[in-house]
Coordinates of N, CA and C in Angstrom, one line a residue:
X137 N 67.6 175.3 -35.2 CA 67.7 174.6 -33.9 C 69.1 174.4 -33.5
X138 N 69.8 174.2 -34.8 CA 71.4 173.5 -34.3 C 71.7 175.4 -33.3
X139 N 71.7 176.4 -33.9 CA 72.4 177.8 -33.2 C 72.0 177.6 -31.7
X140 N 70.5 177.0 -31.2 CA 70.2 177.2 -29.9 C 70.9 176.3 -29.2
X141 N 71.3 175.1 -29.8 CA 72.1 174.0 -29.0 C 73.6 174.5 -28.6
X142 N 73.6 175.3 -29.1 CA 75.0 176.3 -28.2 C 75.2 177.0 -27.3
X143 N 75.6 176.9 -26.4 CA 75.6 178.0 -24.8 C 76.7 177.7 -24.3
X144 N 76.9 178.6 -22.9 CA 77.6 178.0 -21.8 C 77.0 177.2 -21.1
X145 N 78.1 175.7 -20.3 CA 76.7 174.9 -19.8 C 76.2 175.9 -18.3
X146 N 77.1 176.9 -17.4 CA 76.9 177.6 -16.5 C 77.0 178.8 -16.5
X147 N 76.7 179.9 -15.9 CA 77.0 180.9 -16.1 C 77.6 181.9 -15.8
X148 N 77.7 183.3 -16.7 CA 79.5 183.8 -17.3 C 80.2 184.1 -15.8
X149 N 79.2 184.0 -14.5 CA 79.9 184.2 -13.3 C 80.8 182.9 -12.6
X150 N 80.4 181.9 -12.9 CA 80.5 180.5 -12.4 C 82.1 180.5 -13.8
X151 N 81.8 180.6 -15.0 CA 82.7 180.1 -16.2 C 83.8 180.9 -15.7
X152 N 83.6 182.5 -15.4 CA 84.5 183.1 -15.2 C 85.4 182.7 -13.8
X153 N 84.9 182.0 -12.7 CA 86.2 181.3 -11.7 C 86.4 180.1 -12.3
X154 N 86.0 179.3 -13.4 CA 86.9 178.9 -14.0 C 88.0 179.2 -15.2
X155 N 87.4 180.1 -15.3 CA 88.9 180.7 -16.5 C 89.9 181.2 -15.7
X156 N 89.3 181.9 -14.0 CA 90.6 182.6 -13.9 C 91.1 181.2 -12.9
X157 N 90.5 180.4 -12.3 CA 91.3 179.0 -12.2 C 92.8 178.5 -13.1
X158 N 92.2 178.5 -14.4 CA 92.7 178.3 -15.6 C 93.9 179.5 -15.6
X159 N 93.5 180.5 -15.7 CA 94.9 181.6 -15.6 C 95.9 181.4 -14.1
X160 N 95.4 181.1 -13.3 CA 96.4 180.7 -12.3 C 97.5 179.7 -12.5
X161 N 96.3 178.3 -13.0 CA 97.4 176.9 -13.3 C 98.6 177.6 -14.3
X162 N 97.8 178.5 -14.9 CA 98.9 178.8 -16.0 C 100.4 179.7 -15.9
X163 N 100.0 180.5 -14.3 CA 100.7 181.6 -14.1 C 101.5 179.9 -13.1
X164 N 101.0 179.6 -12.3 CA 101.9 178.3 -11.5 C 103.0 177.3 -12.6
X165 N 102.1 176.5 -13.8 CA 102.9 175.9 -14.7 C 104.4 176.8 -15.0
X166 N 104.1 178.2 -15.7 CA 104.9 179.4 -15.8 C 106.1 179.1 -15.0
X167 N 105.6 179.5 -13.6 CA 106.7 179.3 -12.9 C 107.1 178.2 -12.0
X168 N 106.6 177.0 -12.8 CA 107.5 175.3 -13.1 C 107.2 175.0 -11.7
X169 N 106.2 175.6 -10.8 CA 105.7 174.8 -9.8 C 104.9 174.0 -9.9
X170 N 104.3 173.9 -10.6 CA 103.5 172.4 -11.0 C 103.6 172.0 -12.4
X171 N 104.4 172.5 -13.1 CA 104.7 172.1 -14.4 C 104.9 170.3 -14.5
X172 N 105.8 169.7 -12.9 CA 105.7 168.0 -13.1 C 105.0 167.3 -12.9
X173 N 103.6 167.9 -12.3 CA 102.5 167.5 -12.3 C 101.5 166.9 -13.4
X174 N 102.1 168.1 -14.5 CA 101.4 167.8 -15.3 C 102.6 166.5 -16.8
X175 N 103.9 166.7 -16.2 CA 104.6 166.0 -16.6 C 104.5 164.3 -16.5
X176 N 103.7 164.7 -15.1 CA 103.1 162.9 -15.1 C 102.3 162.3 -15.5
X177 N 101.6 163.4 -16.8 CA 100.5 162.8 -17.0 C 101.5 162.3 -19.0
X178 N 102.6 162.9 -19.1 CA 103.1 162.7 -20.4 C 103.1 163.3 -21.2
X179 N 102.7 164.6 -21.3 CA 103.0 165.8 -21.9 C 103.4 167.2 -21.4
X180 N 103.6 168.4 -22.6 CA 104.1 169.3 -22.3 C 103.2 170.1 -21.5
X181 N 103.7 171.3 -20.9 CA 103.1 172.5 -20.3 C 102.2 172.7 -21.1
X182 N 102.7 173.0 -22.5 CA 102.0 173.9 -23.3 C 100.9 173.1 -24.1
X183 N 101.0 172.1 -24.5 CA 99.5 171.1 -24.4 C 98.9 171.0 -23.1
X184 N 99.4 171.3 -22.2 CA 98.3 171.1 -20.6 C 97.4 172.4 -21.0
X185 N 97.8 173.7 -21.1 CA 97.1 174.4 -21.7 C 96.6 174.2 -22.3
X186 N 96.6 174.1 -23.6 CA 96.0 173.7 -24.6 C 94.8 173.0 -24.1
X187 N 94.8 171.5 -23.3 CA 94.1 171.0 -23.3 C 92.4 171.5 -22.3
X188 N 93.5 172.2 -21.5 CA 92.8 173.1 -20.5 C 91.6 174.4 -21.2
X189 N 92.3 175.0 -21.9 CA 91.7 176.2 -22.7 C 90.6 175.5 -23.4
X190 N 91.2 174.2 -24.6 CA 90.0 173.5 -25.1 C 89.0 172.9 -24.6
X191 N 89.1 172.7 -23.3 CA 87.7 172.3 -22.7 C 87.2 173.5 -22.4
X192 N 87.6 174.4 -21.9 CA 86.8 175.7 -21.6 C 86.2 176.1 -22.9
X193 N 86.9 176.4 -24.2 CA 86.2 176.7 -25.2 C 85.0 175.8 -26.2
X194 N 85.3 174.8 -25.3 CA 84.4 173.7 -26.2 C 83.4 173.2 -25.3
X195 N 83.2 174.0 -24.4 CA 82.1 173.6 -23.4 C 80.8 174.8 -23.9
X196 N 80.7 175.4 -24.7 CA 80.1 175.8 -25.5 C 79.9 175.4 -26.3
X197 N 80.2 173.9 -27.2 CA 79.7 173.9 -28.4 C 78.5 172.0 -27.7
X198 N 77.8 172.1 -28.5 CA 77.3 171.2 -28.2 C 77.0 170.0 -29.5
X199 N 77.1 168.6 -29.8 CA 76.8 168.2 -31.1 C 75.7 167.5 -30.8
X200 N 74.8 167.9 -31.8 CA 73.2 167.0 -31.7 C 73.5 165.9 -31.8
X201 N 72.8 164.6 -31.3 CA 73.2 163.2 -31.9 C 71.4 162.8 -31.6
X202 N 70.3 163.1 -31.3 CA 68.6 162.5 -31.9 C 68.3 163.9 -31.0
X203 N 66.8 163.5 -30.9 CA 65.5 164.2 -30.1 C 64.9 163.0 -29.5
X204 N 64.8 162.7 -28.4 CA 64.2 162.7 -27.1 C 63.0 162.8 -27.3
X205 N 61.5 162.0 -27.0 CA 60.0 162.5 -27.0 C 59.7 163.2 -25.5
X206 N 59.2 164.2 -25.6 CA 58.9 164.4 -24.3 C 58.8 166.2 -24.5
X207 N 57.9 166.5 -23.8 CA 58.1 168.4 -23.4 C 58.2 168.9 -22.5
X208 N 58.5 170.2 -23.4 CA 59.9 171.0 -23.4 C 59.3 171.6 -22.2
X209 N 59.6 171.7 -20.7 CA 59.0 172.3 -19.8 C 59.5 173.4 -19.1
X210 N 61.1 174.1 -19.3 CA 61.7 175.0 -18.7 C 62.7 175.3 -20.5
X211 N 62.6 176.8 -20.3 CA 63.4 177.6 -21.0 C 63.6 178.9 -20.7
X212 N 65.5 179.2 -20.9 CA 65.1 180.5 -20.6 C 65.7 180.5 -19.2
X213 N 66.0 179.7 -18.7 CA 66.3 179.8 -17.0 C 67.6 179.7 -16.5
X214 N 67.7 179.7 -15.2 CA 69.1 179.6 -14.4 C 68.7 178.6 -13.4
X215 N 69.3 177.5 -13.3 CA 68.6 176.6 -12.1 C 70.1 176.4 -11.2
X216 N 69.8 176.7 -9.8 CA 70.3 176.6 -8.9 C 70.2 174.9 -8.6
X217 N 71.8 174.7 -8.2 CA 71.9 173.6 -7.8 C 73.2 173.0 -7.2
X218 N 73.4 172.8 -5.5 CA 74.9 172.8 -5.2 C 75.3 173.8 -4.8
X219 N 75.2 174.5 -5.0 CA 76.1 176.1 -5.0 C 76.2 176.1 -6.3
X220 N 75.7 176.0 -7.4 CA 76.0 176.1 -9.0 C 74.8 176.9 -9.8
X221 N 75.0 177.4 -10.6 CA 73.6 177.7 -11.3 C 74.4 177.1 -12.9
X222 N 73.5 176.8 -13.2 CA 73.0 176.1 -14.6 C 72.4 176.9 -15.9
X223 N 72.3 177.0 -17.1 CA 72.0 177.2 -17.9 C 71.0 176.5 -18.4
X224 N 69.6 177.1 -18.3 CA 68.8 176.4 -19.4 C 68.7 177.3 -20.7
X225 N 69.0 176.6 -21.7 CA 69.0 177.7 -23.1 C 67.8 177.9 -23.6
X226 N 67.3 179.3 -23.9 CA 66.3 180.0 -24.4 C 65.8 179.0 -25.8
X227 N 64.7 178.3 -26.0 CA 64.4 177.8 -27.6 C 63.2 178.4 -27.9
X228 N 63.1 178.2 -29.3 CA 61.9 178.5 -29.6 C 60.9 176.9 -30.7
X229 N 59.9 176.4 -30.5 CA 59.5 175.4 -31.4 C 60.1 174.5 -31.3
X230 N 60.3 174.0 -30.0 CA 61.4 172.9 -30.3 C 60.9 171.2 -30.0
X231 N 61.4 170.2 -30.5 CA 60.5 169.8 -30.9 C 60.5 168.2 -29.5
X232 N 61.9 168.5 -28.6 CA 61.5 167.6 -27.5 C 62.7 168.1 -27.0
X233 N 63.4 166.7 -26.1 CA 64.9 167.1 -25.5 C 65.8 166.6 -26.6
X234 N 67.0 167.6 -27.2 CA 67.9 167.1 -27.7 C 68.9 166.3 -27.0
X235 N 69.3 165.2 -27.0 CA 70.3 165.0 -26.7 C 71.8 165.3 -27.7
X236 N 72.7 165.6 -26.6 CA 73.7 166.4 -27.8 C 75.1 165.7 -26.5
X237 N 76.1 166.0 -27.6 CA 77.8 165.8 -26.9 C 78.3 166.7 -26.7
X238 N 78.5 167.4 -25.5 CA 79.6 168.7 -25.1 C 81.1 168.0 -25.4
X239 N 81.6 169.2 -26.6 CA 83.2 169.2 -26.7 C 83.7 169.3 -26.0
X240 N 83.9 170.3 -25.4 CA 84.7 170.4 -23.8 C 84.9 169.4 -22.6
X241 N 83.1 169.1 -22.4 CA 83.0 168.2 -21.4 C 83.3 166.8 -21.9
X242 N 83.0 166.0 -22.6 CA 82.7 164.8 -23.4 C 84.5 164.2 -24.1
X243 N 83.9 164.9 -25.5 CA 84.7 164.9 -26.6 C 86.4 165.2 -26.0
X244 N 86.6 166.4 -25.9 CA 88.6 166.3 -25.3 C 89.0 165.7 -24.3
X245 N 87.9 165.4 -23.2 CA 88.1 164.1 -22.3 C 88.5 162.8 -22.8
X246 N 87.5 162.4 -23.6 CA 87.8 161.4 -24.0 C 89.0 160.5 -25.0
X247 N 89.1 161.9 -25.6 CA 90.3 161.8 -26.7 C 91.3 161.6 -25.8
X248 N 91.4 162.5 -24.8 CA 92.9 162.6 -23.8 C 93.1 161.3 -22.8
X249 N 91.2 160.6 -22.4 CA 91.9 159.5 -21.5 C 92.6 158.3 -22.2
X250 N 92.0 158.6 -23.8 CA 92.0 157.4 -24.7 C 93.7 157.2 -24.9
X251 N 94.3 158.5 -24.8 CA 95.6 158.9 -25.3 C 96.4 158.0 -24.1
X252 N 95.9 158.7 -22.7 CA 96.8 158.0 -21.6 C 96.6 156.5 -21.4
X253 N 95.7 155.8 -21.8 CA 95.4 154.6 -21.5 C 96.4 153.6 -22.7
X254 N 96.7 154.1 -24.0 CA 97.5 153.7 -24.6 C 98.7 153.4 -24.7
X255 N 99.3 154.9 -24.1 CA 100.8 155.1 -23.9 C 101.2 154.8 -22.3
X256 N 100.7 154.3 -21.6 CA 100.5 153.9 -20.5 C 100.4 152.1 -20.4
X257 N 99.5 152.1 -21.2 CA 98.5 150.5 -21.0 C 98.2 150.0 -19.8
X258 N 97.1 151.3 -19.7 CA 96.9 151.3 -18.1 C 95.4 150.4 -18.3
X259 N 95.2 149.5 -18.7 CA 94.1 148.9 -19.4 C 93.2 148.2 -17.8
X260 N 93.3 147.5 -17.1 CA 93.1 147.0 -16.5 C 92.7 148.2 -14.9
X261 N 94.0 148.6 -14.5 CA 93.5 149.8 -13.6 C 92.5 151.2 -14.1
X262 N 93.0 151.1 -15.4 CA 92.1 152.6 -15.8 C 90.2 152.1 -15.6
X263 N 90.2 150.8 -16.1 CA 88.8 150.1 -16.0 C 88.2 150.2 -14.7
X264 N 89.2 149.8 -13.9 CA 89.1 149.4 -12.5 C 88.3 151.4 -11.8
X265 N 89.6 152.1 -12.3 CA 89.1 153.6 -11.7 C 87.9 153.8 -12.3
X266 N 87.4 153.6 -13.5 CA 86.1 154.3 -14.5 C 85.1 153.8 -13.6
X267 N 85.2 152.6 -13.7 CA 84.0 151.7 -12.4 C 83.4 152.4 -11.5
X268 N 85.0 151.9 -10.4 CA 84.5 152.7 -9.0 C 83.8 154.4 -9.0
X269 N 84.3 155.0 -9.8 CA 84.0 156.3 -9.8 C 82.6 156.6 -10.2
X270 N 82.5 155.8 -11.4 CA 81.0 155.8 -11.9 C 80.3 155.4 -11.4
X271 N 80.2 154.5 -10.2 CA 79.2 154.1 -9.0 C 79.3 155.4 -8.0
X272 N 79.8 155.9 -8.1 CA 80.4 156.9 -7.1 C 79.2 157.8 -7.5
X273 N 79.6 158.2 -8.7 CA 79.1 159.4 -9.6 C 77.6 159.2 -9.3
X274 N 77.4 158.2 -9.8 CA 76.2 157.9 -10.3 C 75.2 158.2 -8.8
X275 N 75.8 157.6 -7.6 CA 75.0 157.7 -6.2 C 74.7 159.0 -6.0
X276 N 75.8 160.0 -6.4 CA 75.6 161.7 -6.7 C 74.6 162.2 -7.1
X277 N 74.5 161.6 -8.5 CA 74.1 162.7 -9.5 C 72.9 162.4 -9.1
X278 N 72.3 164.0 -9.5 CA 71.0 164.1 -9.2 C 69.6 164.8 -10.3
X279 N 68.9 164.2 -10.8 CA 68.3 164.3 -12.1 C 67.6 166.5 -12.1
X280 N 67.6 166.5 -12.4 CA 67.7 168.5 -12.2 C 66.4 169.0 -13.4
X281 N 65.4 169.0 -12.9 CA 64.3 170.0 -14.0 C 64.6 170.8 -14.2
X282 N 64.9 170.7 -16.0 CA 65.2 171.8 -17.4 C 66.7 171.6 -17.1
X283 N 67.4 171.0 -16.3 CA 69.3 170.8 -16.9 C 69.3 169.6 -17.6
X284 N 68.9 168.4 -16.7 CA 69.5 167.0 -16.8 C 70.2 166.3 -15.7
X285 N 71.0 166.2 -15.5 CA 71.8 165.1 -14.3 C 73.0 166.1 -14.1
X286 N 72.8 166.7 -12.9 CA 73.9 167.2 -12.0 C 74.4 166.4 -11.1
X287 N 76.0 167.1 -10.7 CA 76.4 166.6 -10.1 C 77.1 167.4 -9.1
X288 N 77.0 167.0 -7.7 CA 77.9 167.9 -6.7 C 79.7 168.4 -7.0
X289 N 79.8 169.7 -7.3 CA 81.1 169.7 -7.8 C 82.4 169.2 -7.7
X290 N 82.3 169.3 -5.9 CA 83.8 169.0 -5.5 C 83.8 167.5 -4.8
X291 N 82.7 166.7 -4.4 CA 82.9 165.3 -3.5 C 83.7 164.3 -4.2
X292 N 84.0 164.5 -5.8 CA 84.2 163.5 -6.2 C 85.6 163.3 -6.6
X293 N 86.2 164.7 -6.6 CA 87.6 165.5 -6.6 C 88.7 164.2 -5.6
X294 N 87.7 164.4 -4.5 CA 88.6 163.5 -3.2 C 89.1 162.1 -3.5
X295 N 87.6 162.0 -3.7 CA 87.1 159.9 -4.4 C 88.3 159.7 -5.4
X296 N 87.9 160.4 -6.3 CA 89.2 160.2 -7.7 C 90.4 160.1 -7.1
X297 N 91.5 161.2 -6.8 CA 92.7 161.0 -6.0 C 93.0 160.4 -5.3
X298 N 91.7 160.0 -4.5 CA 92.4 158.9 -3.3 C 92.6 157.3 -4.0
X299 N 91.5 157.0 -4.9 CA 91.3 155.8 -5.9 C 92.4 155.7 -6.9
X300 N 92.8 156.8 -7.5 CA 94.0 156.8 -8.5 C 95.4 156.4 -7.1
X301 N 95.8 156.6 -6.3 CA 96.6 156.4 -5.2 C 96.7 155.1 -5.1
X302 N 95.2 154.7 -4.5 CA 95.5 153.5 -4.3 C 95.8 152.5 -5.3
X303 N 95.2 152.5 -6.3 CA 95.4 151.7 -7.5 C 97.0 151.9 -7.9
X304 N 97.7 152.9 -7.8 CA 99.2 153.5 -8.7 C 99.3 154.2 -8.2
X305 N 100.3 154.6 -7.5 CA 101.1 155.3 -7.1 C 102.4 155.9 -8.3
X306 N 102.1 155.6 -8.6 CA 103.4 155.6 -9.8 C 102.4 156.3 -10.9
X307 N 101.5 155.9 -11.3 CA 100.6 155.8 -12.1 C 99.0 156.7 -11.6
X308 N 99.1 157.4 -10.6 CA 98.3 158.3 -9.9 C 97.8 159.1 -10.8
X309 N 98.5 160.0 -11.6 CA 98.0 161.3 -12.6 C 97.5 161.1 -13.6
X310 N 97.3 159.9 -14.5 CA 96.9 159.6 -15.4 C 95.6 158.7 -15.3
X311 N 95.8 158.1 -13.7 CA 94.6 157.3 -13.4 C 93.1 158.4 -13.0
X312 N 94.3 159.3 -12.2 CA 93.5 160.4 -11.8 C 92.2 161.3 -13.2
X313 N 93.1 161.2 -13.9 CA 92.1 161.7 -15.0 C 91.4 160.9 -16.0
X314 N 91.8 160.1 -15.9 CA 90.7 158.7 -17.0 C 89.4 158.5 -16.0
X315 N 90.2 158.3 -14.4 CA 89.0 158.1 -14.0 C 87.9 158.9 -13.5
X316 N 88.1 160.7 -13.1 CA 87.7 161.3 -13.1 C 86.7 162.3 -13.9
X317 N 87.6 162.1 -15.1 CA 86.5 162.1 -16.4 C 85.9 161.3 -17.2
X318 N 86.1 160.7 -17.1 CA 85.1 159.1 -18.0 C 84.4 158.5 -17.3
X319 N 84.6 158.4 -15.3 CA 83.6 157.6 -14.0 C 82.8 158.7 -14.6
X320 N 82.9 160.0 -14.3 CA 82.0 160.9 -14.4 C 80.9 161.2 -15.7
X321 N 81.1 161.2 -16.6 CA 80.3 161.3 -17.9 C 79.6 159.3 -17.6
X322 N 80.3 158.8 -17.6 CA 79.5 157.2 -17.8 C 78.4 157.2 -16.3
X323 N 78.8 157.2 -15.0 CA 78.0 157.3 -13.9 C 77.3 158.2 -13.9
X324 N 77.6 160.0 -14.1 CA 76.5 160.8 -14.3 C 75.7 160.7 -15.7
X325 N 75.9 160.9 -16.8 CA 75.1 161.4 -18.0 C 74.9 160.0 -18.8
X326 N 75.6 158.6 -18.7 CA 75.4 157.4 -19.3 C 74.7 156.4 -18.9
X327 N 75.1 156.9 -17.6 CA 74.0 155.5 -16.4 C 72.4 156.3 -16.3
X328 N 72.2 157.5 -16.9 CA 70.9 158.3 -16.4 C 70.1 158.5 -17.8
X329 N 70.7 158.0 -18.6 CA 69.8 158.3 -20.3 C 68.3 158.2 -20.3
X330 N 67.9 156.9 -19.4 CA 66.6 156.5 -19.6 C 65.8 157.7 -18.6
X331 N 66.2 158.9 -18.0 CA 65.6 159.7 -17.1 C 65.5 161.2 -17.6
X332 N 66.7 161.4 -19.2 CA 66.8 162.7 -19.7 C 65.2 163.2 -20.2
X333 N 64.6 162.0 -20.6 CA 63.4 162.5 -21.2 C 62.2 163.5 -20.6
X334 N 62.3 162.3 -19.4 CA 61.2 163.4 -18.3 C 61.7 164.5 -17.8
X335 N 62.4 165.0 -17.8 CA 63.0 166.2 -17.2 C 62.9 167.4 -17.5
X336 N 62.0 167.6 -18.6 CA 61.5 168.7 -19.4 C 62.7 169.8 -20.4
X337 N 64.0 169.3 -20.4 CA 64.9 169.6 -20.4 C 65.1 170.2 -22.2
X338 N 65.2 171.3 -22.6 CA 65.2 171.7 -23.9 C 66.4 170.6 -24.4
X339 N 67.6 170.7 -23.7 CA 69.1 169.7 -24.1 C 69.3 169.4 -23.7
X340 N 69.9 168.3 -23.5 CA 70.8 167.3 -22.5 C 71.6 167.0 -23.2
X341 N 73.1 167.6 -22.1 CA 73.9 167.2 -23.3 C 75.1 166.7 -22.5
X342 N 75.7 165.4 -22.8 CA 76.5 165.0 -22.4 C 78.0 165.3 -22.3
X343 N 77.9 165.7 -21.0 CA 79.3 166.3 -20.6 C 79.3 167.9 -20.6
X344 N 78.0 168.0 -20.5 CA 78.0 169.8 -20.6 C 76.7 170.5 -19.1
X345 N 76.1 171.0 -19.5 CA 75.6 171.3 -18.3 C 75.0 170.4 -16.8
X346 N 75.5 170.7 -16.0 CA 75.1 169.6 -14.7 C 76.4 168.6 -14.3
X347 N 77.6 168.8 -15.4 CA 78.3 167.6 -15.5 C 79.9 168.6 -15.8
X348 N 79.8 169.1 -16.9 CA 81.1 169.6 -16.7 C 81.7 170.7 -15.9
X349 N 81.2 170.9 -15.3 CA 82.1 171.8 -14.3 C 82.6 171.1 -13.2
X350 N 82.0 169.6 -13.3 CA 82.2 168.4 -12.1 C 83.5 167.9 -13.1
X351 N 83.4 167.6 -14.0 CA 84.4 166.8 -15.0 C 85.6 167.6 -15.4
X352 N 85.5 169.4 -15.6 CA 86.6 170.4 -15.6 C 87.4 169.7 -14.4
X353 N 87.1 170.0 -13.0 CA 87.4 170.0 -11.7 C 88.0 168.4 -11.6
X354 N 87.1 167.7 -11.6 CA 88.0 166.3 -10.8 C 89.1 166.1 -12.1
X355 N 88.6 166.0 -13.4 CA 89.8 165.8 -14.4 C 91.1 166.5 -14.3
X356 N 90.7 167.9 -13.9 CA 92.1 168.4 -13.9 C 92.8 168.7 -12.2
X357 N 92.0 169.0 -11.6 CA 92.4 169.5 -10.0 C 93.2 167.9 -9.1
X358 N 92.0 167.1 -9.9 CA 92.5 165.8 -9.0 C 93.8 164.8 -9.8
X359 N 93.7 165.3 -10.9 CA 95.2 164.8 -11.2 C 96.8 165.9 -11.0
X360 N 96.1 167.0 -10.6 CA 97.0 168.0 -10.1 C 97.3 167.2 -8.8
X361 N 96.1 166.9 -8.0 CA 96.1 166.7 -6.3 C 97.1 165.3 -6.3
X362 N 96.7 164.6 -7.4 CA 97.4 163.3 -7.6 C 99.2 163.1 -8.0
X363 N 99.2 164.2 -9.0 CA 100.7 164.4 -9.4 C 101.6 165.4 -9.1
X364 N 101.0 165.8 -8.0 CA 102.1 166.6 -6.6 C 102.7 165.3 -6.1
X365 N 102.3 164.1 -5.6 CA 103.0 163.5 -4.8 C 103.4 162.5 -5.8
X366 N 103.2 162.1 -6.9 CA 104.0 161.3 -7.9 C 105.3 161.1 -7.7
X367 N 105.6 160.0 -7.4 CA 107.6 160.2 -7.0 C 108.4 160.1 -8.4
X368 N 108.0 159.9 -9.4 CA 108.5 160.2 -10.7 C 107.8 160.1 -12.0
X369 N 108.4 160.6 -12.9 CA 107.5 160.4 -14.3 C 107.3 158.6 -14.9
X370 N 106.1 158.5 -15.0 CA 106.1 157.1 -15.3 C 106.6 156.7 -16.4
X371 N 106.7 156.0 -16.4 CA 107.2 154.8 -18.1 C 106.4 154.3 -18.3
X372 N 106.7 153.0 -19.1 CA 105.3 152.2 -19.3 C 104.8 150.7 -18.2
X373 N 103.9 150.8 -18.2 CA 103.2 149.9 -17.1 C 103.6 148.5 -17.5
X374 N 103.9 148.0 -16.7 CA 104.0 146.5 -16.4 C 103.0 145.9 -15.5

């Protein structure tokens, strides 16, 4: 069972404009046009990568955490949704919905907002953005037979940047991605748990299909959109 809980959460046509997304930032970073973009968030270029590549490569793995009662009513499929198609993974005997944690989507989000919220002590506004966003999210997402809880790709891209703004100006790029990725997994896939069951859904996996390609996008684009206009590298919050 654990081999099937592994896939792409979309598919290799959708993953692939996000890789070559990903090879762009990288050819831009390169040539230090947005390299202080990403300087606002308090690291190097070459961890922006890193952190970038690791969510693309970890949006493939998925970690079981129970089984869900309920059956298994779609396998095997592509479900259109948004302008998105989806992965439902092929199982065989399986014995309800897993619920499981996408590393890409979930897990290096969280490590990274946990990181900025520290060295920052953005404790108070970061709460403030996770909120708003997650009501946001949550009005979005939309429960998906055989994915789980999708979400519209790009609406939320705006909401984030404009909210990280308002809240910090100073502090935009880092709000931009705490709140982008954490409103997003808590409003889409945490506010919806009690609805994974019916969905006939082989996996549901938090932060992975329905969800991370929303959570790649606002986490990284909108703190790009956010830390173009940053007027300097922050220090620490007061």
């Amino acid at each position: 069972m654990h081999s099937q809980v592994q896939y792409l959460p979309i598919t290799p046509v959708f993953f692939a404009v996000l890789v070559l997304a990903f090879g762009v930032l990288i050819i831009l970073i390169q040539l230090r046009i947005l390299r202080y973009a990403y300087m606002k968030l308090g690291v190097s270029s070459g961890t922006a990568m890193l952190l970038l590549l690791g969510s693309l490569i970890g949006s493939y793995f998925n970690i079981p955490i129970t089984v869900l009662p309920g059956q298994v009513a779609r396998s095997g499929e592509v479900i259109d949704f948004f302008g998105m198609q989806y992965v439902v993974p092929l199982v065989h005997q399986w014995p309800g919905t897993v619920l499981a944690v996408n590393v890409g989507g979930a897990i290096i989000p969280t490590i990274m907002s946990t990181y900025l919220v520290l060295r920052y002590q953005l404790w108070l506004r970061a709460a403030i953005a996770v909120l708003v966003i997650a009501v946001v999210i949550h009005a979005l997402a939309t429960p998906v037979q055989g994915v789980g809880i999708a979400v519209p790709v790009f609406a939320p891209i705006v909401v984030t940047a404009i909210l990280a703004f308002l809240l910090s100006r100073e502090y935009a790029a880092p709000l931009a991605y705490i709140g982008g990725s954490m409103g997003t997994l808590v409003g889409a896939d945490l506010m919806n748990l009690d609805k994974i069951g019916s969905l006939g859904a082989p996996v549901a996996s938090i932060g992975g299909a329905g969800t991370f390609d929303g959570i790649f996008l606002t986490g990284i684009l909108a703190v790009l959109l956010a830390g173009l206009a940053a007027p300097s590298r922050p220090g620490l919050a007061r």
